[in-house]
Coordinates of C-alpha atoms and ligand atoms in Angstrom, one line a residue:
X1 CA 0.0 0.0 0.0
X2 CA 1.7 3.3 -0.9
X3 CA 1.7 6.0 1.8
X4 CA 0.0 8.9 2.2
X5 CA 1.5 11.6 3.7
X6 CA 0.3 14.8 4.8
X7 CA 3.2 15.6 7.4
X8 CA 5.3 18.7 4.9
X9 CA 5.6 19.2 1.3
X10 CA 9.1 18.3 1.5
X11 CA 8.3 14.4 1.8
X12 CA 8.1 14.7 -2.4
X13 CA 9.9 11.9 -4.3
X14 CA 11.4 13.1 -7.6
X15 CA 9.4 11.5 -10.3
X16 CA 10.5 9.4 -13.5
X17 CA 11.0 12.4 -15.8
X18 CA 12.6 14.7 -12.6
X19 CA 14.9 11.8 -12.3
X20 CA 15.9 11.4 -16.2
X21 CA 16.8 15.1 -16.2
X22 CA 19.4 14.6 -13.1
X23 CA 20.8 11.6 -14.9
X24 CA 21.5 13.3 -18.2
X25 CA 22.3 16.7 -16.7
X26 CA 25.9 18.3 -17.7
X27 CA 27.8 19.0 -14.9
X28 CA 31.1 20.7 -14.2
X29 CA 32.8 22.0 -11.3
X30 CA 30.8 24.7 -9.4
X31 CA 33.6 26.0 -7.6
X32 CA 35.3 27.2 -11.2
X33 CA 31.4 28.4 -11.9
X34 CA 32.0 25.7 -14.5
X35 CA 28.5 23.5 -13.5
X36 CA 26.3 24.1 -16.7
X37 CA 23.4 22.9 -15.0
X38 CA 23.7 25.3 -11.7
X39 CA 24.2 28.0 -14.0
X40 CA 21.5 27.6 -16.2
X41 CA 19.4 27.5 -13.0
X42 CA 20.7 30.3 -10.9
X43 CA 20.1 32.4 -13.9
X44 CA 16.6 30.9 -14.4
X45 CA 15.4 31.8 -11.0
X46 CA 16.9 35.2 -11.2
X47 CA 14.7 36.3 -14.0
X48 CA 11.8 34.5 -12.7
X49 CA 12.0 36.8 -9.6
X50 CA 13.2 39.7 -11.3
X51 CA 16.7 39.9 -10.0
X52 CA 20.4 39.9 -11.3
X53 CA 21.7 36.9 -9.7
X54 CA 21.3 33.9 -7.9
X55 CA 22.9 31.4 -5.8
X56 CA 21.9 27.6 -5.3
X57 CA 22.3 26.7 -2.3
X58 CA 21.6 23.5 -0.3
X59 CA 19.0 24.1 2.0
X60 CA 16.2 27.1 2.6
X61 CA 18.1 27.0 6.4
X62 CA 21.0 27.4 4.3
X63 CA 19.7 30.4 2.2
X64 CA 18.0 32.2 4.8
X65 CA 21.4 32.1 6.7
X66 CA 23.6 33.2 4.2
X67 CA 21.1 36.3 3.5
X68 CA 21.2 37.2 7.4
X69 CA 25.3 36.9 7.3
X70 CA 25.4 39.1 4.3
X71 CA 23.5 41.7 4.6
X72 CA 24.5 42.3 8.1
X73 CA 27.1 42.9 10.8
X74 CA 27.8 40.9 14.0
X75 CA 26.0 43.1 17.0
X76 CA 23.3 44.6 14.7
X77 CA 19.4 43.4 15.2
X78 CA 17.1 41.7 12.6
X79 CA 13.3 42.5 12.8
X80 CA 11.4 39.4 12.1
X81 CA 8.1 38.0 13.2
X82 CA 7.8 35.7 16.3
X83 CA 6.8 32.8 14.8
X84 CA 9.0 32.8 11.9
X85 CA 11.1 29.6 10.4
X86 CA 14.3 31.8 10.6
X87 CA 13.7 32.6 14.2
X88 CA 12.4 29.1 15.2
X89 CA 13.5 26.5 13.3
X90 CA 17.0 27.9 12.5
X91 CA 18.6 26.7 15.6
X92 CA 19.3 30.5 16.3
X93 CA 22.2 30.4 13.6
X94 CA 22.0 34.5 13.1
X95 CA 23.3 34.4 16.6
X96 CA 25.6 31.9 16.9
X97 CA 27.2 32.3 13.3
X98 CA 26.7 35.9 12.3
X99 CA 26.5 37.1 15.5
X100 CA 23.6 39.2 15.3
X101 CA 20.4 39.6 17.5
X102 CA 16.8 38.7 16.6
X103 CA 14.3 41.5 17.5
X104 CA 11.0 39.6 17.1
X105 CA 7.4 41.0 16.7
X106 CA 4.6 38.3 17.6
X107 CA 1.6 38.5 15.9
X108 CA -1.8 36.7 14.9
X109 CA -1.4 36.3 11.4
X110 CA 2.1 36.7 10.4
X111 CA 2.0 39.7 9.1
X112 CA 4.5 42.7 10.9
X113 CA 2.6 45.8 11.4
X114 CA 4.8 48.4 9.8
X115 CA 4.6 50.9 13.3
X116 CA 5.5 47.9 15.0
X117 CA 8.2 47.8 12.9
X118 CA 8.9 51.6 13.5
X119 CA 9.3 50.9 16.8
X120 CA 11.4 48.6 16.7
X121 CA 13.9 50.5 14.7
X122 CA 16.1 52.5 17.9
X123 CA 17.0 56.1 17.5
X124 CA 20.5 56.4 16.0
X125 CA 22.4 56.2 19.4
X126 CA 26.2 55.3 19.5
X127 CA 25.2 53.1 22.5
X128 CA 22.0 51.6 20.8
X129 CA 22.3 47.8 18.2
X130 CA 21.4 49.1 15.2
X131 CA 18.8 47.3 13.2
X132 CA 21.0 45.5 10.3
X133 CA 17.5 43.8 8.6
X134 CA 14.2 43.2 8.6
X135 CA 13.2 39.2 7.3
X136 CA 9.4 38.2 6.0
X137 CA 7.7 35.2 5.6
X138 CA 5.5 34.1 2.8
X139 CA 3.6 32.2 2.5
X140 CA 3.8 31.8 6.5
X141 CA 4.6 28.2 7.7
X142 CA 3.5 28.7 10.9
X143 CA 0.2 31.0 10.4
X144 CA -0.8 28.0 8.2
X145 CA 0.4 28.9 5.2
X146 CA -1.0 32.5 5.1
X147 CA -0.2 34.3 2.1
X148 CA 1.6 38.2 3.2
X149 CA -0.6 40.3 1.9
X150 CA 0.9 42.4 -1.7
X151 CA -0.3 45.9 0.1
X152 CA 1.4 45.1 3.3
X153 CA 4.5 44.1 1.6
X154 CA 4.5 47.4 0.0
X155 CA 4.2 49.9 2.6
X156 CA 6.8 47.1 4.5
X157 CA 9.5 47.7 1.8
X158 CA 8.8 51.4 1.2
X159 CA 9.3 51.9 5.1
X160 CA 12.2 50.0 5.0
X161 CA 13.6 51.7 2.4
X162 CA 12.9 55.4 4.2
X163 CA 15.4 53.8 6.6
X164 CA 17.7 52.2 4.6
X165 CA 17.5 49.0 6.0
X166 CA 17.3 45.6 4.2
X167 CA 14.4 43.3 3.9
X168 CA 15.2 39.5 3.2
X169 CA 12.0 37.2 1.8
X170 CA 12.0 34.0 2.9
X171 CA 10.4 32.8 0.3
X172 CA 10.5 29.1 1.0
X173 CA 7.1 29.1 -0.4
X174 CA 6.5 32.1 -2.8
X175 CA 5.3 30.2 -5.3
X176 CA 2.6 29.5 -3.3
X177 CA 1.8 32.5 -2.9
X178 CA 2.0 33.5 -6.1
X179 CA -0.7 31.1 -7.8
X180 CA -3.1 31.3 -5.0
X181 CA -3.1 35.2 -5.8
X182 CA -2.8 34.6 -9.8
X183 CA -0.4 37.0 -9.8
X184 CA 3.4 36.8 -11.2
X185 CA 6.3 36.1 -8.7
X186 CA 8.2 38.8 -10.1
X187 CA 5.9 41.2 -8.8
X188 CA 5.4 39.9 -5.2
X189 CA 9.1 40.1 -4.6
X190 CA 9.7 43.1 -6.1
X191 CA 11.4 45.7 -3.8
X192 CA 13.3 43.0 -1.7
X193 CA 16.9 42.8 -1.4
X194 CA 16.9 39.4 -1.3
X195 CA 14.9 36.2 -1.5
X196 CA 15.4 32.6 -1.1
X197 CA 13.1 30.4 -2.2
X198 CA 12.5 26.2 -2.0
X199 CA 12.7 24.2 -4.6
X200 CA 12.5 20.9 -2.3
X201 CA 9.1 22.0 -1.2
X202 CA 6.0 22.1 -2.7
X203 CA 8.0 22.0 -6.5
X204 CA 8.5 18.5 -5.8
X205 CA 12.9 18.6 -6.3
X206 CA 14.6 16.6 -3.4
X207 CA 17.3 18.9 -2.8
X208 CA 17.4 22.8 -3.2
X209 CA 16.6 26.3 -2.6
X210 CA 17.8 29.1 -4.3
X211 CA 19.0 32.9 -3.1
X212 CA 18.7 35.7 -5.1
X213 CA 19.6 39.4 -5.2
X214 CA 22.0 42.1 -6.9
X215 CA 25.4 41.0 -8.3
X216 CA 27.1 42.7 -5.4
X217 CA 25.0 40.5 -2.6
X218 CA 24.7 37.0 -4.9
X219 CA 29.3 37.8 -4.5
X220 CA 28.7 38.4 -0.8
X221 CA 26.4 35.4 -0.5
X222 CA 28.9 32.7 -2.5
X223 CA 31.8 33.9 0.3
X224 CA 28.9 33.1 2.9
X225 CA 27.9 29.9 1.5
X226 CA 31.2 28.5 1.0
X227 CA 32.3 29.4 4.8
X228 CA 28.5 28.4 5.8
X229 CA 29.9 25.1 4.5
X230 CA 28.0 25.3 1.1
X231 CA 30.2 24.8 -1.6
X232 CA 29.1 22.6 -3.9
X233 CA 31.1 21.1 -6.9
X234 CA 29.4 19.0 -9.7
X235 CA 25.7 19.6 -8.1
X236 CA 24.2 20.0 -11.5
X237 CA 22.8 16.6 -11.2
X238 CA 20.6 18.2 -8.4
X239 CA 21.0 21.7 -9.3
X240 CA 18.4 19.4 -12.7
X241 CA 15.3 18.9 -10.8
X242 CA 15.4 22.5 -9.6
X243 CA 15.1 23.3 -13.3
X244 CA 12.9 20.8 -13.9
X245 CA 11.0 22.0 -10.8
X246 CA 10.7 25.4 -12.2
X247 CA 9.5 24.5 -15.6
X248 CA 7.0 22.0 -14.5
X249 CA 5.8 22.0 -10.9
X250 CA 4.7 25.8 -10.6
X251 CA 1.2 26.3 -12.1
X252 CA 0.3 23.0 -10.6
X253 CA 0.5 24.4 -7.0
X254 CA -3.2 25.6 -7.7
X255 CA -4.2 21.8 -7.5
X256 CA -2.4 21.5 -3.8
X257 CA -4.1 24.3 -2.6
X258 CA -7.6 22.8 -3.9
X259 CA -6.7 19.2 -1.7
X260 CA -5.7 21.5 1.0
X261 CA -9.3 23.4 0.8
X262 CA -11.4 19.6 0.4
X263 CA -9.4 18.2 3.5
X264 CA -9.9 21.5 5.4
X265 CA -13.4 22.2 4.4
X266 CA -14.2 18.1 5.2
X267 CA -12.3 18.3 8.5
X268 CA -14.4 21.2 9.3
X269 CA -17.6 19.3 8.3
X270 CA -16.1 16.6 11.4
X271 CA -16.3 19.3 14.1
X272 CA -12.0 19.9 13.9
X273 CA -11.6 23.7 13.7
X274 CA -9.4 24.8 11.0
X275 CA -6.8 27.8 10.8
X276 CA -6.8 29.9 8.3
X277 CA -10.3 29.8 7.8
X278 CA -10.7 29.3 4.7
X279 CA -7.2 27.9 3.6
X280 CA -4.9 29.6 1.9
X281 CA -2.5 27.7 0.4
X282 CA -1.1 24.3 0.6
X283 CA -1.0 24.2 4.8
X284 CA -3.7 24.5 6.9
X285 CA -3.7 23.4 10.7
X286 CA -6.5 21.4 12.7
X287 CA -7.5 21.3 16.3
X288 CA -8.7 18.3 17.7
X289 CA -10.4 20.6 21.4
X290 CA -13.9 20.5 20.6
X291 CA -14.1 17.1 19.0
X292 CA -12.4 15.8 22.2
X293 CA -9.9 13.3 20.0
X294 CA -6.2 12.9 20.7
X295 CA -4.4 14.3 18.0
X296 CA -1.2 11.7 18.7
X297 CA -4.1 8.8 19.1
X298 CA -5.4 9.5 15.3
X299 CA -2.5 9.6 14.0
X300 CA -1.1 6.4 15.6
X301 CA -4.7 5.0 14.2
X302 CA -3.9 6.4 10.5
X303 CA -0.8 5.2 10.0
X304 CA -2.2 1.8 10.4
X305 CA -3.9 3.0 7.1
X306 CA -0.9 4.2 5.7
X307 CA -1.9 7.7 6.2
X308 CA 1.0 10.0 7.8
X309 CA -0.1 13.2 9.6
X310 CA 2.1 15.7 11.8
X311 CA 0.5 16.0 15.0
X312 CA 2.0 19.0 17.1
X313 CA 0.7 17.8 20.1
X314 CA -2.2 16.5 21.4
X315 CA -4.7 18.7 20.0
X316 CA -3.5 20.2 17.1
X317 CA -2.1 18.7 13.5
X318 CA -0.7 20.5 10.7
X319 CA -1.3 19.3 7.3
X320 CA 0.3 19.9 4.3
X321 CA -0.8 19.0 0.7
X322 CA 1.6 18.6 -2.0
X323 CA 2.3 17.1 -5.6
X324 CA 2.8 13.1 -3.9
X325 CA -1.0 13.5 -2.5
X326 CA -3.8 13.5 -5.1
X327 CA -7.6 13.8 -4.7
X328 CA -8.0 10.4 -4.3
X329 CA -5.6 10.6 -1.2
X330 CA -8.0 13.4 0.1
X331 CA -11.1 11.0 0.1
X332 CA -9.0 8.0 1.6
X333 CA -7.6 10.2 4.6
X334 CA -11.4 12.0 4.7
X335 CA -13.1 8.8 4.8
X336 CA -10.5 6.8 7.7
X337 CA -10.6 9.9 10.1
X338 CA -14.5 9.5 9.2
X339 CA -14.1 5.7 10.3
X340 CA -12.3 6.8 13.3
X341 CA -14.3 8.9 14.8
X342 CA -17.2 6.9 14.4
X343 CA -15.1 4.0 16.0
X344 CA -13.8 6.5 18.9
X345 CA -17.1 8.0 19.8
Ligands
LIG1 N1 10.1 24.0 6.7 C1 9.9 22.6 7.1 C2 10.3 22.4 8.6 O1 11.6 22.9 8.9 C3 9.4 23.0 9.5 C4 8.5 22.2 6.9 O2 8.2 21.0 7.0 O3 7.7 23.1 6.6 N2 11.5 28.6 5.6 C5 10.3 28.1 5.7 C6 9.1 29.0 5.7 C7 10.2 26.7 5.9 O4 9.0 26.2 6.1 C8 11.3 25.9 5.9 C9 11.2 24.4 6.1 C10 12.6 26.5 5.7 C11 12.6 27.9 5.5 C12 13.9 25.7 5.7 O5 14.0 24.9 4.6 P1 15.0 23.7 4.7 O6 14.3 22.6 5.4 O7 15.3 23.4 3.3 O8 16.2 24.1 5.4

């Protein structure tokens, strides 16, 4: 029985064709910029954001990372949101390898109100950190896949701007974002000064994000990757999917965030309550309270089902649609948590 699972988009296996394009790919070595293959796609990416240059880099850890180290100096603050991947899930790598301090802003939707921001910013005091960048999220991993909203960006970079700070996009899913607004990347990410985006997410390639920017930060970034640990030599055979990613796995992101909607709106139908309401994207999140299940419990249940879900603890699971999980899958998982409840009630 093949698996279902509904833990993270990055559980993707490459497909057939994906894997045909890694085996044929030219390669070279990347540390003479001689890798045909990681050229053709760091140029690709850059003029599908709208930028002069781009970097491939292992991971989106990796990419956000190299951003914060080069767009900042050690004792300088970065302004992100509290609930941000960069600040969470990052191990607190701005600190310990770029030695600069996050200033977080919690909010309820993942969005950084831009007096907020304001106020975060201290007066120009000899004695004061100074604020060295400010990082968004979007779509937002842990508001559910929340898409930033275009106007807030705007009057986020044009702030920013005013004050000559820097604003990185992690862009881990900006694709995302992208389709479910039917509205070209390139123009989401305009105004940044950088971005990094995932191709091992939703775009199905196993390995891979990509950072992009102006020359003069892609030349900063490739001295931050390769210290970072980064350096890659004939990576064109990975460097493939990412272009085969790109060309094939974008416009089909619409069909993940349909799943996502079923599941949600189904799950809803069960008595679980859903965040966002509606869904956004490709991510949603479920809370078991007022059904009075044990998140752990189902999931323990559906993987005897072969059905894989990420409960975050006992009450509340995220799920996460993605190009291995069709609409079949959505009416198998619907119908055992159906089965389940029934059994458990
Ligand atoms: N997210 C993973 C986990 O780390 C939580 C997931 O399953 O969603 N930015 C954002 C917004 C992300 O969601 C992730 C990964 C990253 C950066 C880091 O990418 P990787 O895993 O390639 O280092």
């Amino acid at each position: 029985m093949s698996e279902i699972d509904l833990r993270s988009d990055t559980v993707t296996k490459p497909t057939d064709e994906m894997r045909d394009e890694m085996a044929t790919a030219p390669v070279g070595d990347d540390v003479y910029a001689e890798d045909p293959t990681i050229n053709r796609l760091q140029e690709m990416a850059a003029e599908v954001l709208g930028f002069e240059a781009g970097l491939f880099v292992p991971s989106g850890t990796m990419g956000n990372q190299v951003a914060i180290w080069s767009h900042t100096e050690a004792g300088e603050e970065v302004i992100l949101e509290g609930d941000s991947h960069i600040y969470i899930y990052e191990l607190a790598t701005m600190s310990a390898f770029s030695g600069v301090m996050p200033r977080t802003i919690k909010t309820d939707n993942g969005v950084l109100p831009v007096e907020e921001v304001k106020n975060a910013i201290h007066p120009d005091k000899y004695y004061l950190p100074r604020t060295g960048l400010i990082a968004l999220e979007n779509t937002h991993n842990n508001q559910g896949g929340r898409v930033y909203p275009p106007e807030e960006i705007r009057e986020l970079l044009e702030f920013a701007d005013s004050v000559g700070v820097p604003v990185h996009l992690d862009g881990a899913r900006v694709f995302n974002a992208a389709v479910a607004l039917d509205q070209p990347v390139e123009e989401l990410v305009d105004g940044f000064d950088s971005v990094m985006f995932c191709l091992s997410k939703g775009l199905g390639a196993p390995v891979g994000s990509v950072l992009v920017g102006s020359e003069s930060f892609i030349e900063k970034a490739l001295v931050g990757r390769k210290r970072f640990g980064g350096g890659m030599r004939q990576a064109g055979i990975i460097a493939a999917a990412g272009v085969y990613a790109l060309e094939n796995n974008v416009d089909r992101l619409a069909e993940d965030h349909a799943n996502a909607r079923r599941l949600a709106g189904a799950l809803q139908g069960m008595g679980f309550s859903i965040t966002p309401e509606p869904t956004e994207t490709n991510i949603f999140f479920a809370n078991t309270e007022e059904i009075g299940v044990n998140a752990n419990d189902l999931a323990v249940e559906l993987e005897r089902s072969g059905i894989v879900i990420g409960p975050r603890d006992g009450e509340n699971i995220r799920f996460v649609t993605h190009l291995d999980v069709d609409g079949s899958d959505i009416d198998k998982t619907v119908e055992a948590i159906e089965d389940y409840l029934a059994s458990s009630s």
